[in-house]
């Protein structure tokens, strides 16, 4: 079997053993990730972009039509990260510039190296989801995606949070427990076609656990995992720190069926249980806010925009929670003697949730890319660039969005069908099977209604 046929088989097979190891087929990939200076180059590029956004936002024009900071952040960087979820998992987190200041302070010895407190480990997930909700709400209500200055403040606040935790705790405690962007990226990475996993046969007998603690001057895992502990895509940053530390050649970068992790874990991830319903609800609310009916209702009610959008956000969130509750009732099984309680509708809706975020960010990109070069020209005083402006029509973007959302709905149906054919075979009545599929279709129709 050739490497590419095995790669295709890895993508479509539901068998755990049928996965292509990229490190074995392309050894240069492993060498690249293991060489820390290569990551340094990538992080330097990210740092330059980060500095450009901050400096331009703080000291450049306040008009978003004359300042590239807004589109660089919301139109290029964030959509690129969202797109990377489906292919690279959390690899973006490995080169993220946000923890850079904290890492610098730690290398200078300006850290207390306190043990991470239990409350942070226990309640960090709730805090990070709240911070994510706050960012999305503020983005819309305060117009962050139209304000260079406030965009810079948001970026600097995340850097400050990461640096403060780095002063108190070792490694990247912010990335592991509190980062809202890392939290949504980890949840989305459960859909990735790649996964970073150990070969446990090679890990047997290891007594150093150098992949976690580090060895010979090489840093260990910055989020306290180590390759041998990686069981899912939620927390591993794919940062490569464990590669030079492991003398057993255990780490693997595998191509897989993108839905295998969701099928295997059946909604046991608490991160996804909170993020998914909020994300879907917020997307429906964000799409609706751009429609004429929102302005009409806002005008009739007399509510300020902040209150009107907040109410819309709550209504959409409760609607999604209602769909999940109905679907869970139809599923009829929420606890298993082997792995405890689970939420079966959450993994079914994950493809729609993160495809919806991709579609929303793609719309922002499509509306702004035609004015990007002219904005650069206006900011640096070269008005000749203004002639390069162009407009992407709404209709092809809407058609592409509908195609993506249809694929998200089909993926949700596929995951549900896998449940019915494997672990829960014969346990779900046919009418309930039809009912859950109709709920997926209903959610798809909601998306199409607000997109068009």
XYZ file of C-alpha atoms in Angstrom:
452
model
C 0.000 0.000 0.000
C 1.399 3.396 -0.985
C 1.529 6.256 1.519
C -1.238 8.208 -0.174
C -3.636 5.262 -0.345
C -2.977 4.601 3.340
C -3.629 8.301 4.019
C -6.996 8.036 2.253
C -7.792 4.875 4.181
C -6.869 6.647 7.424
C -9.334 9.434 6.616
C -12.302 7.182 5.885
C -11.677 4.144 8.083
C -13.345 3.809 11.473
C -10.655 1.376 12.650
C -8.129 2.782 15.127
C -5.253 0.810 13.630
C -5.699 2.258 10.137
C -3.766 5.502 10.587
C -0.825 6.903 8.677
C 2.064 8.217 10.790
C 3.380 11.335 9.050
C 6.624 11.153 11.063
C 7.392 7.711 9.593
C 6.468 8.511 5.996
C 8.036 11.975 5.990
C 10.865 11.915 8.579
C 11.743 15.492 7.699
C 8.486 16.567 9.361
C 9.647 15.139 12.677
C 13.093 16.681 12.333
C 11.526 20.057 11.567
C 9.259 19.968 14.625
C 12.023 18.618 16.879
C 14.435 21.425 15.957
C 13.532 24.263 18.301
C 15.061 26.920 16.045
C 12.472 26.072 13.378
C 9.700 26.842 15.836
C 11.608 29.992 16.752
C 11.393 31.130 13.125
C 7.648 30.499 13.049
C 7.111 32.231 16.382
C 9.198 35.175 15.233
C 6.927 35.577 12.214
C 3.924 35.451 14.557
C 5.563 37.952 16.911
C 6.174 40.379 14.044
C 2.519 40.170 13.006
C 1.471 40.572 16.638
C 3.661 43.667 17.112
C 2.345 45.124 13.859
C -1.254 44.732 15.056
C -0.549 46.232 18.486
C 1.577 49.158 17.303
C -0.754 49.965 14.419
C -3.792 49.738 16.684
C -2.323 51.878 19.456
C -0.612 54.549 17.396
C -2.234 54.363 13.962
C -5.425 56.030 12.690
C -8.649 55.259 14.561
C -10.523 54.816 11.280
C -10.557 51.075 10.368
C -10.549 52.118 6.713
C -7.101 53.605 7.273
C -5.625 51.043 9.690
C -4.681 47.446 8.844
C -4.792 46.254 12.477
C -8.497 45.428 12.314
C -8.463 43.316 9.165
C -5.143 41.670 10.061
C -6.689 40.453 13.321
C -10.309 39.705 12.457
C -10.047 39.175 8.694
C -6.774 37.279 8.241
C -5.340 35.950 11.506
C -8.511 34.665 13.172
C -10.034 33.057 10.032
C -6.654 31.380 9.377
C -6.683 29.955 12.895
C -10.270 28.737 12.463
C -9.362 27.046 9.173
C -6.308 25.395 10.775
C -8.549 23.654 13.331
C -9.753 21.173 10.730
C -6.275 20.165 9.533
C -3.669 20.885 12.215
C -5.615 20.682 15.471
C -3.971 22.853 18.126
C -0.695 23.298 16.253
C -1.383 27.045 16.044
C -1.072 27.134 19.854
C 2.492 25.852 19.505
C 3.544 29.042 17.696
C 1.068 31.447 19.329
C 2.740 34.776 20.248
C 0.530 35.428 23.295
C 2.612 33.450 25.855
C 5.872 34.949 24.550
C 6.224 37.587 27.287
C 5.544 35.017 30.005
C 8.133 32.621 28.578
C 10.655 35.485 28.467
C 10.010 36.325 32.141
C 10.424 32.680 33.133
C 13.725 32.393 31.288
C 14.935 35.460 33.182
C 14.048 33.693 36.423
C 11.180 36.053 37.254
C 8.743 33.351 38.315
C 7.660 31.947 41.661
C 7.152 28.413 40.252
C 4.213 27.781 42.548
C 2.182 24.608 42.022
C -0.935 25.202 39.960
C -3.794 25.452 42.495
C -6.581 22.921 42.489
C -9.311 25.522 41.941
C -7.623 26.618 38.698
C -7.509 23.038 37.457
C -11.148 22.485 38.432
C -12.759 25.783 37.460
C -10.425 26.963 34.709
C -12.665 25.464 32.029
C -15.666 27.485 33.218
C -13.613 30.668 33.429
C -12.170 30.236 29.948
C -15.615 29.609 28.442
C -16.892 32.749 30.204
C -13.953 34.740 28.798
C -14.703 33.397 25.315
C -18.342 34.460 25.670
C -17.197 37.880 26.867
C -14.891 38.304 23.860
C -17.635 37.366 21.378
C -20.158 39.655 23.111
C -17.686 42.542 23.260
C -16.625 41.983 19.651
C -20.198 42.620 18.535
C -21.510 45.156 21.045
C -18.346 47.264 21.361
C -17.440 46.835 17.696
C -14.000 45.347 18.342
C -13.890 44.169 14.746
C -14.159 47.809 13.657
C -11.835 49.452 16.200
C -8.019 49.273 15.819
C -7.444 50.625 19.337
C -9.805 48.236 21.114
C -8.487 45.316 19.059
C -5.008 46.127 20.391
C -6.380 46.321 23.941
C -7.885 42.842 23.534
C -4.593 41.406 22.280
C -2.620 43.049 25.095
C -5.092 41.827 27.734
C -4.521 38.223 26.642
C -0.748 38.750 26.718
C -1.058 40.258 30.205
C -3.125 37.321 31.470
C -0.587 34.838 30.139
C 2.344 36.796 31.623
C 0.734 37.114 35.071
C 0.167 33.364 35.321
C 3.705 32.730 34.043
C 5.084 34.793 36.942
C 3.232 32.638 39.469
C 3.253 29.162 37.907
C 5.684 27.107 35.779
C 5.085 26.360 32.114
C 2.134 27.843 30.296
C -0.627 27.663 32.904
C -2.655 30.253 30.983
C -2.641 28.076 27.862
C -3.654 24.954 29.772
C -6.349 26.355 32.034
C -7.594 29.853 31.167
C -6.942 30.865 27.563
C -10.337 31.354 25.843
C -8.804 31.035 22.367
C -6.985 27.871 23.400
C -10.206 26.474 24.837
C -12.179 26.897 21.625
C -9.196 25.694 19.577
C -8.899 22.566 21.721
C -12.596 21.803 21.341
C -12.412 22.356 17.580
C -9.272 20.220 17.326
C -11.397 17.170 18.145
C -12.487 17.492 14.480
C -8.966 17.643 13.069
C -7.762 15.133 10.493
C -4.461 14.884 12.407
C -3.650 13.837 15.951
C -0.454 13.820 18.013
C -0.246 10.583 20.006
C 2.358 8.400 21.727
C 3.177 4.833 20.787
C 2.477 3.257 24.173
C 4.402 0.120 23.248
C 7.543 2.250 23.065
C 6.653 4.152 26.246
C 6.583 0.966 28.336
C 9.511 0.808 30.716
C 10.319 4.516 30.504
C 11.466 5.800 33.891
C 12.515 9.366 33.044
C 9.272 10.787 31.598
C 11.517 13.373 29.963
C 8.763 14.328 27.527
C 6.925 15.864 30.477
C 9.726 17.126 32.714
C 12.460 17.881 30.151
C 16.066 16.681 30.040
C 19.570 17.984 29.293
C 18.480 21.592 28.955
C 15.454 20.753 26.809
C 12.197 22.087 28.234
C 9.473 19.614 29.005
C 5.821 19.887 28.083
C 4.653 23.480 28.719
C 1.124 22.332 29.599
C 2.143 19.524 32.007
C 1.129 16.631 29.745
C 4.080 14.876 28.195
C 3.594 12.800 25.074
C 2.739 9.645 27.049
C -0.297 11.392 28.573
C -1.875 12.659 25.340
C -5.203 10.906 24.813
C -7.125 13.526 22.830
C -6.682 16.793 20.945
C -8.009 19.067 23.698
C -4.803 20.053 25.472
C -1.708 19.072 23.456
C -0.248 22.150 21.707
C 1.747 20.080 19.178
C 4.637 22.348 20.139
C 7.377 19.739 19.605
C 9.043 20.094 23.024
C 8.688 16.374 23.710
C 10.335 15.250 20.453
C 14.011 15.910 21.312
C 13.404 14.774 24.907
C 12.057 11.320 23.999
C 14.790 8.733 23.373
C 12.276 6.020 22.436
C 10.852 7.660 19.298
C 7.356 7.336 20.742
C 5.527 10.486 19.511
C 3.477 10.065 16.338
C 1.655 12.543 14.095
C -1.236 10.522 12.693
C -3.764 11.093 9.933
C -7.166 9.908 11.082
C -10.879 9.897 10.414
C -11.829 13.400 11.644
C -14.880 12.100 13.500
C -13.224 9.154 15.251
C -12.442 11.082 18.447
C -16.001 12.386 18.710
C -17.426 8.891 18.230
C -15.006 7.381 20.723
C -15.586 9.908 23.516
C -19.346 10.352 23.030
C -19.666 13.817 24.529
C -17.675 13.258 27.721
C -15.541 16.381 27.185
C -16.793 19.035 29.589
C -15.108 21.693 27.431
C -17.260 20.824 24.421
C -20.416 20.530 26.530
C -20.197 24.233 27.394
C -18.613 25.703 24.284
C -20.738 24.017 21.604
C -24.233 25.249 22.601
C -22.941 28.758 23.294
C -21.009 28.872 20.032
C -23.994 27.774 17.933
C -26.290 30.204 19.741
C -23.825 33.067 19.324
C -23.423 32.338 15.609
C -27.172 32.425 15.021
C -27.355 35.690 16.999
C -24.404 37.212 15.139
C -25.865 36.324 11.745
C -29.299 37.652 12.739
C -27.830 40.939 13.955
C -26.760 41.771 10.400
C -30.302 41.301 9.041
C -32.853 44.117 8.557
C -35.302 42.426 10.921
C -32.897 42.960 13.836
C -32.786 46.722 13.228
C -36.582 46.805 12.938
C -37.127 44.940 16.211
C -34.490 47.063 17.933
C -36.198 50.234 16.732
C -39.658 49.062 17.813
C -38.480 47.917 21.242
C -36.423 51.015 21.933
C -33.707 48.837 23.456
C -30.064 49.895 23.091
C -27.977 47.627 20.875
C -26.113 46.071 23.808
C -29.344 44.986 25.500
C -31.031 43.897 22.259
C -28.084 41.726 21.206
C -27.722 40.296 24.719
C -31.374 39.240 24.703
C -31.004 37.754 21.227
C -27.885 35.876 22.343
C -29.685 34.425 25.367
C -32.715 33.421 23.271
C -30.552 31.662 20.662
C -28.507 29.931 23.369
C -31.653 28.683 25.135
C -33.065 27.487 21.808
C -29.927 25.437 21.124
C -29.981 24.055 24.671
C -33.609 23.090 24.073
C -32.670 21.218 20.894
C -29.884 19.417 22.764
C -32.260 18.508 25.601
C -34.892 17.161 23.195
C -32.237 15.202 21.297
C -30.831 13.769 24.520
C -34.343 12.683 25.536
C -34.813 10.979 22.160
C -31.409 9.320 22.432
C -32.538 7.888 25.750
C -29.066 6.976 27.029
C -26.936 9.435 28.991
C -24.880 7.107 31.172
C -22.720 4.094 30.502
C -21.397 1.684 33.159
C -17.964 1.751 31.513
C -17.308 5.492 31.116
C -20.041 7.222 33.135
C -22.223 10.156 32.079
C -22.036 11.658 28.617
C -23.920 14.120 26.409
C -24.569 12.349 23.079
C -25.943 15.378 21.211
C -22.814 17.488 21.808
C -20.449 15.494 19.533
C -23.233 15.272 16.955
C -23.449 19.076 16.857
C -19.714 19.803 16.990
C -19.259 19.743 13.170
C -22.069 22.286 12.753
C -20.696 24.475 15.551
C -17.191 24.848 14.188
C -18.222 24.893 10.544
C -20.551 27.726 11.523
C -17.641 29.654 13.015
C -15.633 29.101 9.834
C -18.551 30.398 7.758
C -18.969 33.484 9.951
C -15.264 34.350 9.762
C -15.204 33.594 6.037
C -17.960 36.169 5.576
C -15.919 38.811 7.398
C -12.895 37.937 5.258
C -14.882 38.113 2.011
C -16.342 41.512 2.867
C -12.994 42.998 3.872
C -10.346 41.477 1.610
C -11.203 43.751 -1.318
C -10.355 46.811 0.767
C -7.215 45.416 2.433
C -4.612 46.695 -0.049
C -6.334 50.114 -0.303
C -6.299 50.316 3.514
C -2.551 49.720 3.521
C -2.205 52.444 0.907
C -4.252 54.939 2.904
C -2.306 54.174 6.071
C 1.127 54.693 4.502
C 0.029 57.545 2.247
C 0.045 55.752 -1.120
C -3.392 56.552 -2.503
C -2.566 54.723 -5.736
C -3.421 51.484 -3.891
C -7.025 52.674 -3.552
C -7.561 51.779 -7.210
C -6.960 48.115 -6.333
C -10.200 47.856 -4.350
C -12.694 45.180 -5.372
C -15.892 43.638 -4.032
C -16.773 39.965 -3.640
C -20.541 39.502 -4.253
C -22.606 38.088 -1.401
C -24.261 35.300 -3.373
C -21.202 33.069 -4.067
C -20.134 33.486 -0.435
C -23.616 32.432 0.679
C -23.577 29.397 -1.629
C -20.167 28.330 -0.317
C -21.413 28.896 3.240
C -24.469 26.730 2.585
C -22.222 23.998 1.162
C -20.037 24.044 4.275
C -23.039 23.990 6.606
C -24.567 21.082 4.670
C -21.319 19.175 5.149
C -21.412 19.989 8.867
C -24.945 18.603 9.110
C -23.987 15.450 7.186
C -21.011 14.993 9.521
C -23.358 15.227 12.509
C -25.616 12.582 10.941
C -22.587 10.370 10.290
C -21.497 10.570 13.942
C -25.027 9.741 15.092
C -25.244 6.814 12.685
C -21.915 5.505 13.993
C -23.375 5.601 17.508
C -26.384 3.609 16.326
C -24.299 1.039 14.437
C -21.628 0.501 17.083
C -21.915 1.185 20.829
C -25.685 1.717 20.903
C -26.795 -0.789 18.282
C -30.428 -1.764 18.781
C -30.909 0.600 21.748
C -32.452 3.579 19.930
C -36.017 3.179 18.555
C -36.466 3.950 14.863
C -38.803 6.890 15.446
C -36.249 8.411 17.831
C -33.569 7.830 15.195
C -35.674 9.798 12.703
C -36.380 12.476 15.309
C -32.710 13.167 16.035
C -31.918 13.355 12.325
C -34.757 15.864 11.939
C -33.280 17.948 14.773
C -29.992 18.107 12.859
C -31.887 19.176 9.735
C -33.809 21.771 11.782
C -30.571 23.287 13.066
C -29.197 23.325 9.516
C -32.320 25.181 8.355
C -31.845 27.738 11.139
C -28.309 28.336 9.891
C -29.391 28.647 6.263
C -32.191 31.004 7.259
C -29.870 33.449 9.036
C -27.105 33.148 6.407
C -29.410 33.932 3.472
